Amino acid sequence: MNVDEMKDVREFRAGAPKPDRARLAEGRDRLSSATVRDRGRRRLRADWRLAAVGAAAALTAVAVLASGLGGGGHSDVEPTVPAGTRTVQGSVKEVLERAATTVERADPPPTPHAGQWIYEKKLAASPGIWPDSAGQPEPEPEPEPQEHWERYADPRFENGKEGDDRSMRERLRFLDELPDDPAAVLKKVRAYYPSGKGDPEPEGEHDMRALSVLFESQPVPPQALAKLYRALAAVPGVEVTDHLVRDLAGRDALAFGHDEKGQKVRREILIDPHTYQYLGDRWLVVKDYKDTFPGAGDTPDRPWKVGDIMFQNALLATGVVDHKGDRP
């Protein structure tokens, strides 16, 4: 996350006006849910690059939990891996190739049809953005599972009506047309979710943000998910943490992050270490610093320490249902 993005987050909490429509896009509900806890709205209110929560494949009226491979299902929180097996073996390319070859063997789910809805259940949390008068961050309430329904084919978000804020139907069509070559995938993904005019972000950072949006697509075809994993391995500067981490739901996860010189916060994509399904994401502080609030009166600085988790999201379940309010 760069300085401009931190400014976006602060201004969002301060009631800043909406950004230009051309900059609006798919990841905005994560920022909204993580900061103001307004989980009742699906439509978004910040730059798509600030956030994205992902989803696994789903069948009509069948729950597909975030660490499952399409069908069957299990409890929301996975058993943890024994301590002796928590070391991650292999390079980032080797780990993501294992993930790709695993998921691409799954049978593709049926494609939803117009009139159906995408259901998801997830957790979101942050440690508190605004400090109190003594300079201490306000505690975040214990996160509770939240449910959402999104129309699969929403005409309001198709044919460029909302810029790059697209319906799930349009995104799945895009995923179906991805090429096999990882470099070509990244090129198409960057064009599909552009940075915006005058944005100085590095290419690798752009890749991570665009990919993080696509990981939330559902029901993502197995072949497309495999291509996204191979593209993730080709992002300049991407690394896999050498040990399993725990996501917000307490599940073990592989953490893939992009390192950029001088960055203070690293976006990490979390993947199940057994099924290689997408679990969620988090923003991890990698350098001690203070977030200042110029022009905010007597608001004290907000200190961040290495290892702090600025935001985190965990996908618990997804499904395709016939009506809004239905559950798989």
Short mmCIF file of C-alpha atoms in Angstrom, two decimals:
data_model
loop_
_atom_site.label_atom_id
_atom_site.label_comp_id
_atom_site.label_asym_id
_atom_site.label_seq_id
_atom_site.Cartn_x
_atom_site.Cartn_y
_atom_site.Cartn_z
CA MET A 1 0.00 0.00 0.00
CA ASN A 2 1.47 3.38 -0.95
CA VAL A 3 1.04 6.78 0.65
CA ASP A 4 -1.83 7.73 -1.63
CA GLU A 5 -3.77 4.61 -0.66
CA MET A 6 -3.34 5.26 3.05
CA LYS A 7 -4.73 8.72 2.42
CA ASP A 8 -7.72 7.09 0.68
CA VAL A 9 -8.39 4.92 3.72
CA ARG A 10 -8.16 7.85 6.16
CA GLU A 11 -10.39 10.04 4.05
CA PHE A 12 -12.94 7.26 3.70
CA ARG A 13 -13.29 7.11 7.47
CA ALA A 14 -13.56 10.89 7.56
CA GLY A 15 -16.51 10.94 5.19
CA ALA A 16 -14.68 11.92 2.03
CA PRO A 17 -16.75 12.46 -1.14
CA LYS A 18 -17.05 9.64 -3.64
CA PRO A 19 -14.11 9.24 -6.03
CA ASP A 20 -14.50 9.75 -9.74
CA ARG A 21 -16.80 7.13 -11.30
CA ALA A 22 -14.03 5.91 -13.59
CA ARG A 23 -12.02 4.83 -10.57
CA LEU A 24 -14.86 2.86 -8.97
CA ALA A 25 -14.71 -0.90 -9.19
CA GLU A 26 -15.13 -4.32 -7.75
CA GLY A 27 -13.08 -4.41 -4.56
CA ARG A 28 -14.73 -1.52 -2.80
CA ASP A 29 -17.00 -3.50 -0.49
CA ARG A 30 -14.02 -4.94 1.35
CA LEU A 31 -12.81 -1.47 2.34
CA SER A 32 -16.34 -0.54 3.32
CA SER A 33 -16.85 -3.65 5.45
CA ALA A 34 -13.42 -3.51 7.07
CA THR A 35 -13.66 0.10 8.16
CA VAL A 36 -17.26 1.03 8.79
CA ARG A 37 -18.68 -2.49 9.23
CA ASP A 38 -21.46 -1.68 6.80
CA ARG A 39 -21.88 -5.23 5.66
CA GLY A 40 -25.41 -4.77 4.43
CA ARG A 41 -24.39 -3.19 1.13
CA ARG A 42 -22.79 -4.97 -1.78
CA ARG A 43 -22.15 -1.98 -4.00
CA LEU A 44 -18.92 -0.26 -3.40
CA ARG A 45 -17.46 3.11 -2.37
CA ALA A 46 -13.69 3.19 -2.95
CA ASP A 47 -11.00 2.45 -5.52
CA TRP A 48 -11.10 -1.21 -6.62
CA ARG A 49 -7.40 -1.44 -5.93
CA LEU A 50 -7.91 -1.02 -2.20
CA ALA A 51 -9.52 -4.37 -1.62
CA ALA A 52 -11.01 -7.61 -2.84
CA VAL A 53 -12.42 -10.68 -1.21
CA GLY A 54 -12.36 -13.90 -3.17
CA ALA A 55 -14.56 -16.95 -3.62
CA ALA A 56 -14.37 -20.60 -4.69
CA ALA A 57 -16.57 -22.52 -7.14
CA ALA A 58 -20.19 -23.14 -6.19
CA LEU A 59 -23.15 -25.18 -7.42
CA THR A 60 -26.80 -24.19 -7.37
CA ALA A 61 -28.17 -24.76 -3.88
CA VAL A 62 -24.88 -26.38 -2.78
CA ALA A 63 -22.53 -24.74 -0.29
CA VAL A 64 -18.88 -24.70 -1.31
CA LEU A 65 -16.80 -23.65 1.67
CA ALA A 66 -13.70 -21.62 1.08
CA SER A 67 -11.26 -24.44 1.73
CA GLY A 68 -13.19 -27.11 -0.22
CA LEU A 69 -12.82 -28.21 -3.82
CA GLY A 70 -16.37 -27.81 -5.04
CA GLY A 71 -19.05 -29.89 -3.40
CA GLY A 72 -19.71 -31.65 -0.14
CA GLY A 73 -18.66 -28.95 2.27
CA HIS A 74 -17.45 -28.95 5.86
CA SER A 75 -17.43 -26.73 8.94
CA ASP A 76 -16.58 -23.04 8.66
CA VAL A 77 -13.27 -23.42 10.52
CA GLU A 78 -10.79 -25.99 9.33
CA PRO A 79 -8.69 -28.12 11.71
CA THR A 80 -5.18 -26.75 11.95
CA VAL A 81 -2.10 -28.53 10.67
CA PRO A 82 0.18 -30.02 13.38
CA ALA A 83 3.04 -27.74 14.38
CA GLY A 84 5.67 -30.03 12.90
CA THR A 85 4.22 -29.70 9.40
CA ARG A 86 3.73 -25.93 9.29
CA THR A 87 6.82 -25.25 7.17
CA VAL A 88 6.01 -24.47 3.54
CA GLN A 89 8.16 -26.50 1.16
CA GLY A 90 9.27 -25.17 -2.21
CA SER A 91 9.59 -21.87 -4.03
CA VAL A 92 6.62 -19.66 -4.79
CA LYS A 93 6.50 -21.03 -8.34
CA GLU A 94 6.63 -24.63 -7.11
CA VAL A 95 3.89 -24.09 -4.53
CA LEU A 96 1.59 -22.31 -6.98
CA GLU A 97 2.22 -24.94 -9.65
CA ARG A 98 1.09 -27.59 -7.15
CA ALA A 99 -1.97 -25.46 -6.50
CA ALA A 100 -2.70 -25.07 -10.21
CA THR A 101 -2.31 -28.77 -11.04
CA THR A 102 -4.55 -29.68 -8.10
CA VAL A 103 -7.45 -27.35 -8.83
CA GLU A 104 -7.48 -27.88 -12.60
CA ARG A 105 -8.35 -31.56 -12.10
CA ALA A 106 -11.72 -30.66 -10.58
CA ASP A 107 -14.89 -30.90 -12.62
CA PRO A 108 -16.20 -27.49 -13.72
CA PRO A 109 -19.35 -26.33 -11.92
CA PRO A 110 -22.49 -25.50 -13.88
CA THR A 111 -22.58 -21.90 -15.05
CA PRO A 112 -25.21 -19.80 -13.24
CA HIS A 113 -27.98 -18.30 -15.33
CA ALA A 114 -29.58 -14.89 -15.39
CA GLY A 115 -31.94 -14.49 -12.47
CA GLN A 116 -29.77 -16.41 -10.00
CA TRP A 117 -27.81 -14.94 -7.12
CA ILE A 118 -24.31 -15.44 -5.72
CA TYR A 119 -24.36 -16.09 -1.98
CA GLU A 120 -21.33 -15.66 0.27
CA LYS A 121 -20.60 -15.75 3.97
CA LYS A 122 -17.44 -14.12 5.29
CA LEU A 123 -15.61 -12.39 8.11
CA ALA A 124 -13.84 -9.02 7.96
CA ALA A 125 -11.84 -7.20 10.61
CA SER A 126 -9.27 -4.50 11.24
CA PRO A 127 -7.44 -3.57 14.46
CA GLY A 128 -8.99 -0.11 14.47
CA ILE A 129 -7.97 2.79 12.23
CA TRP A 130 -8.62 5.85 14.35
CA PRO A 131 -6.72 6.26 17.64
CA ASP A 132 -8.34 7.65 20.76
CA SER A 133 -7.31 10.90 22.44
CA ALA A 134 -4.44 9.09 24.19
CA GLY A 135 -3.07 7.87 20.87
CA GLN A 136 -4.18 4.26 21.33
CA PRO A 137 -6.01 2.48 18.49
CA GLU A 138 -9.63 1.75 19.23
CA PRO A 139 -10.27 -2.00 19.57
CA GLU A 140 -12.14 -3.78 16.82
CA PRO A 141 -15.29 -5.63 17.91
CA GLU A 142 -15.16 -9.41 17.60
CA PRO A 143 -15.98 -10.11 13.96
CA GLU A 144 -19.21 -11.90 13.22
CA PRO A 145 -20.03 -13.81 10.03
CA GLN A 146 -21.84 -11.67 7.49
CA GLU A 147 -23.91 -12.85 4.54
CA HIS A 148 -24.27 -11.24 1.13
CA TRP A 149 -26.27 -11.85 -2.03
CA GLU A 150 -25.20 -10.48 -5.40
CA ARG A 151 -27.16 -10.77 -8.62
CA TYR A 152 -25.22 -12.96 -11.06
CA ALA A 153 -26.27 -11.00 -14.16
CA ASP A 154 -26.85 -7.44 -13.06
CA PRO A 155 -27.50 -5.17 -16.08
CA ARG A 156 -26.48 -2.12 -14.07
CA PHE A 157 -22.90 -3.37 -14.08
CA GLU A 158 -22.55 -4.65 -17.62
CA ASN A 159 -21.50 -3.20 -20.97
CA GLY A 160 -19.28 -0.61 -19.33
CA LYS A 161 -22.09 1.18 -17.47
CA GLU A 162 -19.98 1.35 -14.30
CA GLY A 163 -16.50 1.41 -15.80
CA ASP A 164 -14.56 -1.59 -14.52
CA ASP A 165 -17.13 -2.39 -11.84
CA ARG A 166 -18.53 -5.47 -13.57
CA SER A 167 -21.19 -8.06 -12.93
CA MET A 168 -20.17 -11.59 -11.99
CA ARG A 169 -21.39 -12.80 -15.39
CA GLU A 170 -19.01 -10.48 -17.22
CA ARG A 171 -16.11 -11.48 -15.01
CA LEU A 172 -16.70 -15.20 -15.53
CA ARG A 173 -16.79 -14.65 -19.27
CA PHE A 174 -13.46 -12.87 -18.99
CA LEU A 175 -12.00 -15.77 -16.98
CA ASP A 176 -13.20 -18.30 -19.55
CA GLU A 177 -11.20 -16.50 -22.22
CA LEU A 178 -7.87 -16.30 -20.38
CA PRO A 179 -4.86 -17.55 -22.37
CA ASP A 180 -2.55 -20.29 -21.12
CA ASP A 181 0.61 -18.18 -20.91
CA PRO A 182 0.96 -16.54 -17.44
CA ALA A 183 2.55 -13.38 -18.86
CA ALA A 184 -0.33 -13.01 -21.32
CA VAL A 185 -2.81 -13.53 -18.47
CA LEU A 186 -1.20 -10.70 -16.47
CA LYS A 187 -1.32 -8.42 -19.50
CA LYS A 188 -5.04 -9.05 -19.97
CA VAL A 189 -5.75 -8.67 -16.25
CA ARG A 190 -3.98 -5.29 -16.12
CA ALA A 191 -6.03 -4.07 -19.06
CA TYR A 192 -9.26 -5.38 -17.52
CA TYR A 193 -8.56 -3.56 -14.24
CA PRO A 194 -6.37 -0.58 -15.20
CA SER A 195 -4.58 1.56 -12.63
CA GLY A 196 -6.01 4.85 -13.74
CA LYS A 197 -4.37 7.83 -15.40
CA GLY A 198 -1.28 9.14 -13.71
CA ASP A 199 -1.07 6.32 -11.17
CA PRO A 200 2.62 5.60 -10.45
CA GLU A 201 2.11 2.15 -8.91
CA PRO A 202 4.67 -0.51 -9.92
CA GLU A 203 3.57 -3.23 -12.30
CA GLY A 204 3.82 -5.96 -9.67
CA GLU A 205 1.61 -4.03 -7.27
CA HIS A 206 -0.93 -3.50 -10.03
CA ASP A 207 -0.88 -7.24 -10.79
CA MET A 208 -1.61 -8.15 -7.19
CA ARG A 209 -4.53 -5.77 -6.95
CA ALA A 210 -6.12 -6.85 -10.20
CA LEU A 211 -5.67 -10.55 -9.42
CA SER A 212 -7.13 -10.09 -5.94
CA VAL A 213 -10.35 -8.84 -7.53
CA LEU A 214 -10.59 -11.82 -9.86
CA PHE A 215 -10.02 -14.30 -7.04
CA GLU A 216 -13.43 -13.30 -5.68
CA SER A 217 -15.16 -14.39 -8.87
CA GLN A 218 -17.56 -17.28 -8.41
CA PRO A 219 -18.19 -19.94 -9.42
CA VAL A 220 -14.69 -19.69 -10.92
CA PRO A 221 -13.95 -22.52 -13.42
CA PRO A 222 -11.10 -24.79 -12.25
CA GLN A 223 -9.07 -24.18 -15.41
CA ALA A 224 -9.37 -20.43 -14.93
CA LEU A 225 -8.35 -20.67 -11.27
CA ALA A 226 -5.27 -22.66 -12.30
CA LYS A 227 -4.36 -19.93 -14.80
CA LEU A 228 -4.74 -17.28 -12.11
CA TYR A 229 -2.40 -19.22 -9.80
CA ARG A 230 0.24 -19.52 -12.53
CA ALA A 231 -0.15 -15.82 -13.27
CA LEU A 232 0.24 -15.03 -9.56
CA ALA A 233 3.55 -16.95 -9.61
CA ALA A 234 4.70 -14.72 -12.48
CA VAL A 235 4.07 -11.43 -10.66
CA PRO A 236 7.40 -9.59 -10.19
CA GLY A 237 8.40 -9.72 -6.53
CA VAL A 238 5.78 -12.23 -5.38
CA GLU A 239 6.81 -14.49 -2.48
CA VAL A 240 5.28 -17.25 -0.39
CA THR A 241 5.68 -17.07 3.39
CA ASP A 242 7.90 -19.96 4.54
CA HIS A 243 5.36 -21.10 7.14
CA LEU A 244 1.62 -21.48 7.31
CA VAL A 245 -0.31 -18.55 8.76
CA ARG A 246 -3.76 -18.42 10.35
CA ASP A 247 -6.57 -16.58 8.68
CA LEU A 248 -9.31 -14.66 10.46
CA ALA A 249 -11.38 -17.84 10.81
CA GLY A 250 -8.48 -19.67 12.49
CA ARG A 251 -7.67 -21.82 9.45
CA ASP A 252 -4.17 -22.63 8.25
CA ALA A 253 -3.27 -20.83 5.05
CA LEU A 254 -0.51 -20.30 2.52
CA ALA A 255 0.28 -16.58 2.28
CA PHE A 256 1.38 -15.06 -1.03
CA GLY A 257 2.54 -11.45 -0.91
CA HIS A 258 4.19 -8.94 -3.19
CA ASP A 259 7.29 -7.16 -1.94
CA GLU A 260 8.12 -3.73 -3.31
CA LYS A 261 11.06 -1.59 -2.27
CA GLY A 262 10.06 0.89 0.41
CA GLN A 263 6.58 -0.51 0.96
CA LYS A 264 5.08 -0.40 4.44
CA VAL A 265 2.16 -2.76 3.98
CA ARG A 266 2.01 -5.99 1.98
CA ARG A 267 -1.18 -7.35 0.50
CA GLU A 268 -1.32 -11.13 0.98
CA ILE A 269 -3.56 -13.63 -0.78
CA LEU A 270 -4.42 -16.63 1.42
CA ILE A 271 -4.93 -20.13 -0.01
CA ASP A 272 -5.83 -23.42 1.65
CA PRO A 273 -2.68 -25.60 1.95
CA HIS A 274 -4.54 -28.83 1.11
CA THR A 275 -7.26 -28.06 -1.44
CA TYR A 276 -5.60 -24.87 -2.73
CA GLN A 277 -8.89 -23.00 -2.74
CA TYR A 278 -8.92 -19.26 -2.05
CA LEU A 279 -9.56 -18.41 1.62
CA GLY A 280 -9.32 -14.61 1.73
CA ASP A 281 -6.69 -11.93 2.08
CA ARG A 282 -5.02 -9.60 4.53
CA TRP A 283 -2.82 -6.50 4.63
CA LEU A 284 0.28 -7.08 6.76
CA VAL A 285 2.46 -4.26 8.09
CA VAL A 286 6.10 -4.92 7.12
CA LYS A 287 7.72 -1.71 8.38
CA ASP A 288 7.20 0.31 11.57
CA TYR A 289 5.68 3.70 10.83
CA LYS A 290 3.12 6.24 11.98
CA ASP A 291 0.05 7.16 10.05
CA THR A 292 -0.53 10.89 10.45
CA PHE A 293 -3.77 12.80 10.01
CA PRO A 294 -2.95 16.32 8.82
CA GLY A 295 -5.86 18.68 8.99
CA ALA A 296 -7.77 16.41 11.38
CA GLY A 297 -7.56 18.70 14.39
CA ASP A 298 -6.17 17.03 17.50
CA THR A 299 -6.29 13.50 16.08
CA PRO A 300 -3.07 11.79 17.23
CA ASP A 301 -0.82 9.71 15.02
CA ARG A 302 -1.72 6.08 14.45
CA PRO A 303 1.36 3.87 15.06
CA TRP A 304 1.80 0.64 13.11
CA LYS A 305 4.30 -2.08 14.01
CA VAL A 306 5.79 -4.87 11.91
CA GLY A 307 3.43 -7.83 12.03
CA ASP A 308 0.26 -5.80 12.59
CA ILE A 309 -2.62 -6.89 10.39
CA MET A 310 -4.26 -3.78 9.01
CA PHE A 311 -7.22 -5.54 7.39
CA GLN A 312 -8.15 -9.18 6.98
CA ASN A 313 -10.98 -11.04 5.34
CA ALA A 314 -11.98 -14.70 5.43
CA LEU A 315 -14.40 -16.35 3.05
CA LEU A 316 -16.44 -19.00 4.87
CA ALA A 317 -18.93 -20.25 2.29
CA THR A 318 -20.31 -19.53 -1.15
CA GLY A 319 -23.09 -20.82 -3.33
CA VAL A 320 -25.43 -20.09 -6.22
CA VAL A 321 -29.08 -19.70 -5.24
CA ASP A 322 -32.29 -18.93 -7.06
CA HIS A 323 -33.48 -16.02 -4.91
CA LYS A 324 -31.96 -13.28 -2.82
CA GLY A 325 -32.17 -14.39 0.80
CA ASP A 326 -31.86 -18.10 -0.05
CA ARG A 327 -29.00 -20.05 1.50
CA PRO A 328 -27.30 -23.04 -0.09
#
